[in-house]
Coordinates of C-alpha atoms in Angstrom, one line a residue:
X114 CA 86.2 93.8 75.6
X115 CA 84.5 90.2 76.8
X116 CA 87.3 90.2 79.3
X117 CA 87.3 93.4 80.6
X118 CA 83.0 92.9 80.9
X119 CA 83.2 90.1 82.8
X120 CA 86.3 91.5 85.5
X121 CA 83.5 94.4 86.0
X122 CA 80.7 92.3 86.8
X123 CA 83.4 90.7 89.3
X124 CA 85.1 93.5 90.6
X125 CA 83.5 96.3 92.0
X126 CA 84.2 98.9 89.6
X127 CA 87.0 100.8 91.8
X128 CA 89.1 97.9 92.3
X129 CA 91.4 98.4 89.5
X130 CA 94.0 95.9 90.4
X131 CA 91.4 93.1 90.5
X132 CA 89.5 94.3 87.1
X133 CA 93.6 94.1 85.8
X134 CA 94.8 91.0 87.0
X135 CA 91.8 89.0 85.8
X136 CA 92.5 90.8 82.4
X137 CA 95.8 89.9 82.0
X138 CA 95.9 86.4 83.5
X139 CA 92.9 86.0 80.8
X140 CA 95.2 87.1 78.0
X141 CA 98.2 85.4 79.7
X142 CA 96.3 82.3 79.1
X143 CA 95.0 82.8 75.5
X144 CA 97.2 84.4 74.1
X145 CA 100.6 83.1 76.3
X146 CA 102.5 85.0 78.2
X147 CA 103.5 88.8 78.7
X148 CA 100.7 90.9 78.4
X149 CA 100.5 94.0 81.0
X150 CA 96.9 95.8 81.8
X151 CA 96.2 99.1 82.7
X152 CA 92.9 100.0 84.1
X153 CA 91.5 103.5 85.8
X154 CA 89.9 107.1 84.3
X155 CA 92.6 108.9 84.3
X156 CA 96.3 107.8 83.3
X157 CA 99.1 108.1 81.2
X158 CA 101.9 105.7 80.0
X159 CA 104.9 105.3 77.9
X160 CA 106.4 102.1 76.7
X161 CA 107.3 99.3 74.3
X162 CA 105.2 97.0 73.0
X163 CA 105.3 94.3 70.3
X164 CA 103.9 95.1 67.0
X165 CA 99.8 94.1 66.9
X166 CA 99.5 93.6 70.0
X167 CA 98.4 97.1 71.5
X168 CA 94.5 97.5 72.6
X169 CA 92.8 100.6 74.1
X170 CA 89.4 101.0 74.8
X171 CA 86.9 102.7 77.1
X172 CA 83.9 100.6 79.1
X173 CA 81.4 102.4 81.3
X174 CA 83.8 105.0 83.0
X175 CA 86.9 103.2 82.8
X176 CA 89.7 103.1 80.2
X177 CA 91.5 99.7 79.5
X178 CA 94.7 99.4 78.3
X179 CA 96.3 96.0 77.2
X180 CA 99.4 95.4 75.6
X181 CA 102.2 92.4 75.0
X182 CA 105.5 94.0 76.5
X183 CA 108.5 93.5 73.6
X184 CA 111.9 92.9 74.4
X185 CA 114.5 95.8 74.3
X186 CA 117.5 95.8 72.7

């Protein structure tokens, strides 16, 4: 949530794709590489992620979704 905080007080608070990639370069950095961010009010999603590594949370009006992509197969 300390991520997606300070990407708002960056970011205007419509530019999704900003708020995103400072979120995921964040975690790219921590927490190496592979993690894919979702931000906006109103969306849906389906995919596969690796186990413990799925986070979804709401901040002022936007939704925030984080997760470490696994590999298929």
């Amino acid at each position: 949530m300390s991520s997606a905080s300070e990407a708002l007080d960056l970011f205007d608070v419509l530019d999704y794709k900003s708020i995103a990639a400072h979120i995921k370069k964040e975690f790219d950095m921590v927490y190496g590489p592979g993690w894919q961010c979702v931000v906006g009010s109103n969306f849906g999603c389906f995919f596969t992620h690796s186990k413990g590594t799925f986070i979804y949370f709401c901040l002022e009006t936007l939704n925030f979704l984080i997760f470490k992509g696994a590999a298929s197969g």
